[in-house]
Amino acid sequence: MATSTILSLPPTPLHHHPSTLKTPKLTLIKATSQPTTLPQPLSITTRTNSWQWKFNSTPIKIHFEQLQKEPKNESNKGSSSYLKNVLLVPTISDVSTVEEWRKVAELIVGRGGEQGEVGYKATIVDWPGLGYSHRPKLEYNADVMEKFLVDFVNSPDSPISSSANDVVIFGGGHAATIAVRATGKGLVKPTAIAAVAPTWAGPLPIVFGRDTNMESRYGLLRGTLRAPAVGWMMYSMLVSNEKAITSQYKSHVYADPENVTPSIIESRYALTKQTGARYVPAAFLTGLLDPVTSREEFVNLFANLDLDTPVLVMATAGSPRRSKAEMEALREAKGVSKYIEVPGALLPQEEYPEIVAEELYKFLQENLASGA
């Protein structure tokens, strides 16, 4: 089936292009690309494992990685005041992966705990149906993803269950917005949130809109992508090929095309070849993973947060025009305690990890250094 029989599309993005209330708490900062003071991490233990999440009786193997630096002082081991827990959640996209957060996690964990500072334990987790997690044929939507995040934080057998009420959440893109939505509902209670290049609209809705005619076309495309045989053909044509991945990374996922290396493309291409790889992208591309449907709802998610919860919004200087407009709508939004701009586009945590880690570490120190 030709693409044009369903929807006239430009090359499909792997990451999307996506009443403001005032608050006196807002801090505006523009980060630069100057070298940071974060040292290279030393003696960090990384544990890779899986956790079984059950959704509607379907067991799903979830991939996660945990990083921790052992304290030099034996008396600090096991002290709740020594280690603070940080959960890092990848940007939702066709090629979403824990890899995007690894360097940032290493830098933060490697820095913490020195000279009496608070130390940090980092957990990076892949979404169900993405990254290195299993990819069953579910009816994926924003509610499913929110349920997963809530369960991962709160379930008694979760890898971070002991820190459910003492965890900071860092999320990129849609992941950040889903985390904010869950927090606003009281389903998770992080001690702080950082939204890195936050987005809310999938690739097609942000370009073509959401009228009845377009929603019908999205449904047809989604059904085709999920179908046997023809779904793989369509997915390979739109997403699962190295040329398409390279084009999207160089055009809007990264700000500097020179930073897109062959190893990155190879890694992302391999993810698109896993069994079931097309199911979540079928939902993401057509807007089913969008946590809200308008900018007003997006801003209100942040405005509805408890003002005692510190919230950092990290916008990017090189984001696609539509996505940047959504980020900038949060510049003076109620509920946002700190707004900064860093280099990068839709994946700054991977393209400029030193700069992102430096700003996130400052945010942690400003809000958690006292052990709050």
Short mmCIF file of C-alpha atoms in Angstrom, two decimals:
data_model
loop_
_atom_site.label_atom_id
_atom_site.label_comp_id
_atom_site.label_asym_id
_atom_site.label_seq_id
_atom_site.Cartn_x
_atom_site.Cartn_y
_atom_site.Cartn_z
CA MET A 1 0.00 0.00 0.00
CA ALA A 2 1.45 3.37 -0.93
CA THR A 3 1.73 6.04 1.71
CA SER A 4 -0.25 8.52 -0.35
CA THR A 5 -3.35 6.34 -0.21
CA ILE A 6 -3.61 7.12 3.48
CA LEU A 7 -2.02 10.46 4.15
CA SER A 8 0.22 12.84 2.27
CA LEU A 9 3.29 12.94 4.49
CA PRO A 10 6.68 14.62 4.61
CA PRO A 11 9.55 12.39 5.84
CA THR A 12 8.26 11.12 9.15
CA PRO A 13 9.94 12.69 12.20
CA LEU A 14 11.50 10.37 14.73
CA HIS A 15 11.00 13.07 17.35
CA HIS A 16 8.27 15.64 16.79
CA HIS A 17 8.40 19.27 15.99
CA PRO A 18 5.79 20.38 18.27
CA SER A 19 -3.75 31.55 29.31
CA THR A 20 -0.19 31.81 30.74
CA LEU A 21 -0.20 32.52 34.50
CA LYS A 22 2.53 34.63 36.10
CA THR A 23 4.54 33.58 39.13
CA PRO A 24 7.16 35.53 41.07
CA LYS A 25 9.14 32.30 41.67
CA LEU A 26 10.41 32.14 38.09
CA THR A 27 14.15 32.19 37.51
CA LEU A 28 15.30 32.81 33.93
CA ILE A 29 18.75 31.60 32.91
CA LYS A 30 20.43 31.18 29.55
CA ALA A 31 23.01 28.42 29.65
CA THR A 32 25.97 28.59 27.31
CA SER A 33 28.07 26.02 25.53
CA GLN A 34 31.18 26.91 27.53
CA PRO A 35 33.05 23.99 29.17
CA THR A 36 31.46 22.91 32.43
CA THR A 37 33.03 22.20 35.78
CA LEU A 38 31.57 18.71 36.13
CA PRO A 39 34.43 16.25 36.60
CA GLN A 40 34.63 12.96 34.76
CA PRO A 41 32.89 10.23 36.78
CA LEU A 42 35.05 7.72 38.63
CA SER A 43 34.24 4.38 40.28
CA ILE A 44 30.61 4.24 39.22
CA THR A 45 28.77 0.93 39.39
CA THR A 46 26.22 0.40 36.61
CA ARG A 47 23.66 -2.37 37.00
CA THR A 48 21.53 -3.43 34.02
CA ASN A 49 18.42 -5.45 34.77
CA SER A 50 14.75 -5.95 33.92
CA TRP A 51 11.49 -5.54 35.79
CA GLN A 52 8.21 -7.21 34.90
CA TRP A 53 5.30 -4.86 34.47
CA LYS A 54 1.85 -6.36 34.08
CA PHE A 55 -0.71 -4.40 32.08
CA ASN A 56 -4.19 -5.91 31.62
CA SER A 57 -2.76 -9.36 32.38
CA THR A 58 0.01 -8.92 29.79
CA PRO A 59 3.49 -9.27 31.35
CA ILE A 60 6.03 -6.88 29.83
CA LYS A 61 9.77 -7.09 30.46
CA ILE A 62 11.01 -3.57 31.21
CA HIS A 63 14.67 -2.64 30.78
CA PHE A 64 16.33 -0.38 33.33
CA GLU A 65 19.82 0.66 34.35
CA GLN A 66 20.98 1.91 37.75
CA LEU A 67 24.14 3.91 38.43
CA GLN A 68 25.67 4.53 41.83
CA LYS A 69 29.02 5.64 43.22
CA GLU A 70 30.03 3.97 46.46
CA PRO A 71 30.71 6.46 49.25
CA LYS A 72 34.33 6.78 50.33
CA ASN A 73 33.28 6.99 53.94
CA GLU A 74 31.96 3.64 55.20
CA SER A 75 29.81 5.43 57.77
CA ASN A 76 27.74 6.93 54.94
CA LYS A 77 26.71 3.59 53.45
CA GLY A 78 23.00 2.97 53.81
CA SER A 79 22.33 6.49 54.99
CA SER A 80 19.12 7.89 53.52
CA SER A 81 20.57 11.37 53.76
CA TYR A 82 23.59 10.40 51.71
CA LEU A 83 21.91 9.19 48.53
CA LYS A 84 19.04 10.90 46.72
CA ASN A 85 17.25 9.03 43.96
CA VAL A 86 16.92 10.35 40.43
CA LEU A 87 14.69 8.68 37.82
CA LEU A 88 15.61 9.54 34.22
CA VAL A 89 12.96 8.80 31.58
CA PRO A 90 13.81 8.88 27.85
CA THR A 91 12.12 11.08 25.32
CA ILE A 92 9.30 9.18 23.60
CA SER A 93 10.08 8.69 19.92
CA ASP A 94 10.43 5.92 17.35
CA VAL A 95 13.97 5.34 18.61
CA SER A 96 13.57 6.13 22.31
CA THR A 97 16.33 4.59 24.41
CA VAL A 98 18.02 4.74 27.81
CA GLU A 99 21.23 5.53 25.92
CA GLU A 100 20.24 9.20 25.64
CA TRP A 101 20.56 9.67 29.42
CA ARG A 102 23.63 7.54 30.22
CA LYS A 103 26.28 10.27 30.06
CA VAL A 104 24.16 12.73 32.05
CA ALA A 105 23.52 10.08 34.70
CA GLU A 106 27.23 9.25 34.92
CA LEU A 107 28.17 12.91 35.35
CA ILE A 108 25.61 13.57 38.08
CA VAL A 109 26.31 10.38 40.01
CA GLY A 110 30.06 10.91 39.61
CA ARG A 111 29.85 14.44 40.95
CA GLY A 112 27.58 13.84 43.93
CA GLY A 113 28.76 12.93 47.40
CA GLU A 114 32.03 14.83 47.27
CA GLN A 115 33.13 17.04 50.15
CA GLY A 116 29.96 16.58 52.14
CA GLU A 117 27.59 17.14 49.19
CA VAL A 118 24.47 15.04 48.71
CA GLY A 119 25.09 11.94 46.61
CA TYR A 120 22.81 10.65 43.85
CA LYS A 121 21.68 7.24 42.66
CA ALA A 122 20.33 7.26 39.08
CA THR A 123 17.82 4.91 37.48
CA ILE A 124 17.18 5.09 33.73
CA VAL A 125 14.18 3.14 32.43
CA ASP A 126 12.92 2.31 28.95
CA TRP A 127 9.23 2.73 28.17
CA PRO A 128 7.18 -0.39 27.39
CA GLY A 129 7.33 -0.99 23.65
CA LEU A 130 10.45 1.13 23.23
CA GLY A 131 14.20 0.97 23.72
CA TYR A 132 15.32 -2.38 25.11
CA SER A 133 12.01 -3.18 26.80
CA HIS A 134 9.69 -5.78 25.29
CA ARG A 135 7.20 -4.62 22.67
CA PRO A 136 3.87 -6.48 22.81
CA LYS A 137 1.00 -5.49 20.53
CA LEU A 138 -0.97 -3.33 22.97
CA GLU A 139 -3.31 -0.41 22.31
CA TYR A 140 -0.71 2.14 23.37
CA ASN A 141 -1.85 5.63 24.35
CA ALA A 142 -0.90 8.36 26.83
CA ASP A 143 -2.92 6.73 29.63
CA VAL A 144 -1.04 3.44 29.20
CA MET A 145 2.31 5.23 29.38
CA GLU A 146 1.21 7.23 32.43
CA LYS A 147 0.07 4.01 34.13
CA PHE A 148 3.47 2.48 33.48
CA LEU A 149 5.32 5.45 34.98
CA VAL A 150 3.07 5.46 38.04
CA ASP A 151 3.53 1.72 38.58
CA PHE A 152 7.29 1.92 38.11
CA VAL A 153 7.52 4.57 40.80
CA ASN A 154 4.99 3.11 43.25
CA SER A 155 4.87 -0.68 42.88
CA PRO A 156 6.28 -2.52 45.93
CA ASP A 157 8.49 -4.68 43.69
CA SER A 158 9.72 -1.79 41.55
CA PRO A 159 13.50 -1.17 41.38
CA ILE A 160 12.89 2.23 42.98
CA SER A 161 10.07 1.26 45.35
CA SER A 162 12.07 2.23 48.44
CA SER A 163 12.43 5.76 47.06
CA ALA A 164 8.88 6.29 45.75
CA ASN A 165 8.35 9.25 48.09
CA ASP A 166 11.87 10.56 47.70
CA VAL A 167 12.60 10.58 43.99
CA VAL A 168 13.40 13.30 41.48
CA ILE A 169 12.11 12.78 37.93
CA PHE A 170 14.01 13.97 34.86
CA GLY A 171 12.08 13.49 31.62
CA GLY A 172 12.60 14.48 28.01
CA GLY A 173 9.96 15.43 25.44
CA HIS A 174 6.61 13.70 25.95
CA ALA A 175 8.04 11.82 28.94
CA ALA A 176 8.40 15.08 30.85
CA THR A 177 4.80 16.06 30.15
CA ILE A 178 3.46 12.65 31.13
CA ALA A 179 5.40 12.87 34.40
CA VAL A 180 3.99 16.34 35.08
CA ARG A 181 0.46 15.10 34.32
CA ALA A 182 0.81 12.15 36.69
CA THR A 183 2.21 14.44 39.40
CA GLY A 184 -0.63 16.91 38.99
CA LYS A 185 -3.11 14.07 39.55
CA GLY A 186 -1.28 13.05 42.72
CA LEU A 187 -0.41 9.64 41.26
CA VAL A 188 3.31 10.18 41.83
CA LYS A 189 4.89 12.55 44.33
CA PRO A 190 8.42 13.45 43.22
CA THR A 191 10.44 15.86 45.33
CA ALA A 192 11.37 17.75 42.15
CA ILE A 193 10.86 17.54 38.37
CA ALA A 194 13.03 18.57 35.42
CA ALA A 195 11.33 18.79 32.03
CA VAL A 196 14.02 18.70 29.33
CA ALA A 197 12.85 20.02 25.94
CA PRO A 198 9.24 19.21 26.96
CA THR A 199 6.72 18.47 24.20
CA TRP A 200 3.13 17.29 23.97
CA ALA A 201 2.11 16.92 20.29
CA GLY A 202 3.04 13.99 18.07
CA PRO A 203 4.68 14.54 14.67
CA LEU A 204 1.57 14.43 12.49
CA PRO A 205 -0.93 16.32 14.69
CA ILE A 206 1.47 19.20 15.27
CA VAL A 207 1.96 19.59 11.52
CA PHE A 208 -1.47 18.71 10.12
CA GLY A 209 -3.80 19.44 13.04
CA ARG A 210 -6.53 17.41 14.66
CA ASP A 211 -9.74 18.02 12.75
CA THR A 212 -12.12 15.13 12.11
CA ASN A 213 -10.81 14.46 8.62
CA MET A 214 -7.19 14.30 9.78
CA GLU A 215 -8.02 12.12 12.79
CA SER A 216 -9.65 9.66 10.38
CA ARG A 217 -6.49 9.58 8.28
CA TYR A 218 -4.34 9.10 11.34
CA GLY A 219 -6.50 6.12 12.28
CA LEU A 220 -6.02 4.57 8.84
CA LEU A 221 -2.26 5.07 8.99
CA ARG A 222 -2.10 3.70 12.52
CA GLY A 223 -4.06 0.61 11.52
CA THR A 224 -1.83 0.01 8.53
CA LEU A 225 1.36 0.33 10.59
CA ARG A 226 0.05 -2.21 13.09
CA ALA A 227 -1.05 -4.73 10.44
CA PRO A 228 0.98 -7.85 9.62
CA ALA A 229 3.27 -7.74 6.57
CA VAL A 230 2.08 -4.43 5.11
CA GLY A 231 2.74 -2.78 8.49
CA TRP A 232 6.40 -3.75 8.38
CA MET A 233 6.64 -2.54 4.78
CA MET A 234 5.16 0.84 5.70
CA TYR A 235 7.29 1.10 8.83
CA SER A 236 10.47 0.28 6.90
CA MET A 237 9.64 2.93 4.33
CA LEU A 238 8.81 5.69 6.82
CA VAL A 239 11.05 4.98 9.79
CA SER A 240 13.16 1.83 9.82
CA ASN A 241 15.93 2.76 7.42
CA GLU A 242 19.25 4.42 8.07
CA LYS A 243 18.70 7.19 5.53
CA ALA A 244 15.48 8.33 7.22
CA ILE A 245 16.98 8.16 10.70
CA THR A 246 20.05 10.13 9.61
CA SER A 247 17.92 12.76 7.91
CA GLN A 248 15.75 13.33 10.96
CA TYR A 249 18.63 13.45 13.42
CA LYS A 250 20.47 15.98 11.31
CA SER A 251 17.42 18.11 10.56
CA HIS A 252 15.84 18.55 14.00
CA VAL A 253 16.74 15.90 16.59
CA TYR A 254 20.25 17.30 16.98
CA ALA A 255 21.08 20.99 16.59
CA ASP A 256 24.48 20.38 14.99
CA PRO A 257 24.52 17.81 12.15
CA GLU A 258 28.21 17.23 12.79
CA ASN A 259 27.29 15.64 16.14
CA VAL A 260 25.31 12.87 14.42
CA THR A 261 27.77 9.98 14.31
CA PRO A 262 27.52 6.67 12.43
CA SER A 263 27.46 4.80 15.76
CA ILE A 264 24.35 6.73 16.87
CA ILE A 265 22.53 5.93 13.62
CA GLU A 266 23.56 2.29 13.81
CA SER A 267 22.29 2.01 17.37
CA ARG A 268 18.95 3.65 16.58
CA TYR A 269 18.47 1.63 13.39
CA ALA A 270 18.96 -1.59 15.38
CA LEU A 271 16.15 -0.55 17.73
CA THR A 272 13.72 -0.26 14.81
CA LYS A 273 14.40 -3.89 13.84
CA GLN A 274 13.27 -5.43 17.11
CA THR A 275 10.14 -7.56 17.19
CA GLY A 276 7.09 -5.34 17.73
CA ALA A 277 9.09 -2.16 17.09
CA ARG A 278 6.32 -0.47 15.08
CA TYR A 279 3.48 -0.59 17.62
CA VAL A 280 4.40 2.36 19.85
CA PRO A 281 5.60 4.50 16.89
CA ALA A 282 2.24 3.92 15.21
CA ALA A 283 0.62 5.51 18.27
CA PHE A 284 3.23 8.24 18.72
CA LEU A 285 3.28 9.46 15.12
CA THR A 286 -0.49 9.77 15.01
CA GLY A 287 -0.97 11.51 18.36
CA LEU A 288 -2.24 8.73 20.62
CA LEU A 289 0.63 9.29 23.05
CA ASP A 290 -0.06 13.01 23.38
CA PRO A 291 -0.82 13.76 27.06
CA VAL A 292 -2.85 16.87 26.11
CA THR A 293 -4.43 18.26 22.95
CA SER A 294 -3.68 21.99 23.17
CA ARG A 295 -1.10 24.50 24.38
CA GLU A 296 -3.53 25.76 27.00
CA GLU A 297 -3.84 22.26 28.49
CA PHE A 298 -0.06 21.89 28.32
CA VAL A 299 0.55 25.08 30.31
CA ASN A 300 -2.22 24.18 32.76
CA LEU A 301 -0.54 20.87 33.60
CA PHE A 302 2.35 22.82 35.06
CA ALA A 303 0.07 25.43 36.65
CA ASN A 304 -1.79 22.67 38.50
CA LEU A 305 1.33 21.41 40.26
CA ASP A 306 1.90 21.91 43.95
CA LEU A 307 4.01 25.06 44.21
CA ASP A 308 6.13 23.32 46.85
CA THR A 309 7.45 20.97 44.14
CA PRO A 310 10.43 22.57 42.36
CA VAL A 311 10.04 22.35 38.58
CA LEU A 312 12.79 23.09 36.08
CA VAL A 313 11.94 23.62 32.41
CA MET A 314 14.97 23.24 30.17
CA ALA A 315 14.20 24.66 26.72
CA THR A 316 16.60 24.40 23.78
CA ALA A 317 17.96 27.10 21.50
CA GLY A 318 17.85 24.98 18.37
CA SER A 319 14.45 23.29 18.64
CA PRO A 320 12.19 23.16 15.57
CA ARG A 321 9.98 26.24 15.39
CA ARG A 322 6.74 24.60 16.50
CA SER A 323 8.32 22.68 19.38
CA LYS A 324 10.18 25.74 20.60
CA ALA A 325 6.95 27.76 20.68
CA GLU A 326 5.45 25.20 23.05
CA MET A 327 8.50 25.27 25.31
CA GLU A 328 8.47 29.07 25.39
CA ALA A 329 4.83 29.02 26.47
CA LEU A 330 6.16 27.71 29.80
CA ARG A 331 8.59 30.60 30.27
CA GLU A 332 6.34 32.40 32.78
CA ALA A 333 3.88 29.63 33.59
CA LYS A 334 2.68 29.15 37.11
CA GLY A 335 4.25 26.02 38.59
CA VAL A 336 7.57 26.50 36.79
CA SER A 337 10.15 27.58 39.36
CA LYS A 338 13.12 27.78 36.99
CA TYR A 339 13.30 28.20 33.20
CA ILE A 340 16.58 27.90 31.32
CA GLU A 341 17.70 27.56 27.72
CA VAL A 342 20.55 25.31 26.64
CA PRO A 343 22.07 24.43 23.26
CA GLY A 344 20.47 21.59 21.36
CA ALA A 345 17.24 20.65 19.68
CA LEU A 346 14.98 17.75 20.72
CA LEU A 347 17.63 15.62 22.40
CA PRO A 348 19.97 17.98 24.30
CA GLN A 349 20.70 15.42 27.00
CA GLU A 350 22.44 13.25 24.44
CA GLU A 351 23.93 15.92 22.16
CA TYR A 352 25.23 18.19 24.94
CA PRO A 353 25.33 15.95 28.04
CA GLU A 354 27.95 17.99 29.92
CA ILE A 355 25.90 21.18 29.70
CA VAL A 356 22.63 19.45 30.56
CA ALA A 357 24.23 17.57 33.47
CA GLU A 358 25.72 20.78 34.85
CA GLU A 359 22.34 22.54 34.85
CA LEU A 360 20.52 19.55 36.30
CA TYR A 361 23.14 19.18 39.02
CA LYS A 362 22.73 22.86 39.93
CA PHE A 363 18.97 22.32 40.13
CA LEU A 364 19.46 19.33 42.43
CA GLN A 365 21.86 21.23 44.67
CA GLU A 366 19.55 24.24 44.86
CA ASN A 367 16.62 22.10 45.96
CA LEU A 368 17.94 18.94 47.59
CA ALA A 369 21.36 19.75 49.01
CA SER A 370 19.86 20.36 52.44
CA GLY A 371 18.33 16.88 52.41
CA ALA A 372 14.83 18.24 51.80
#
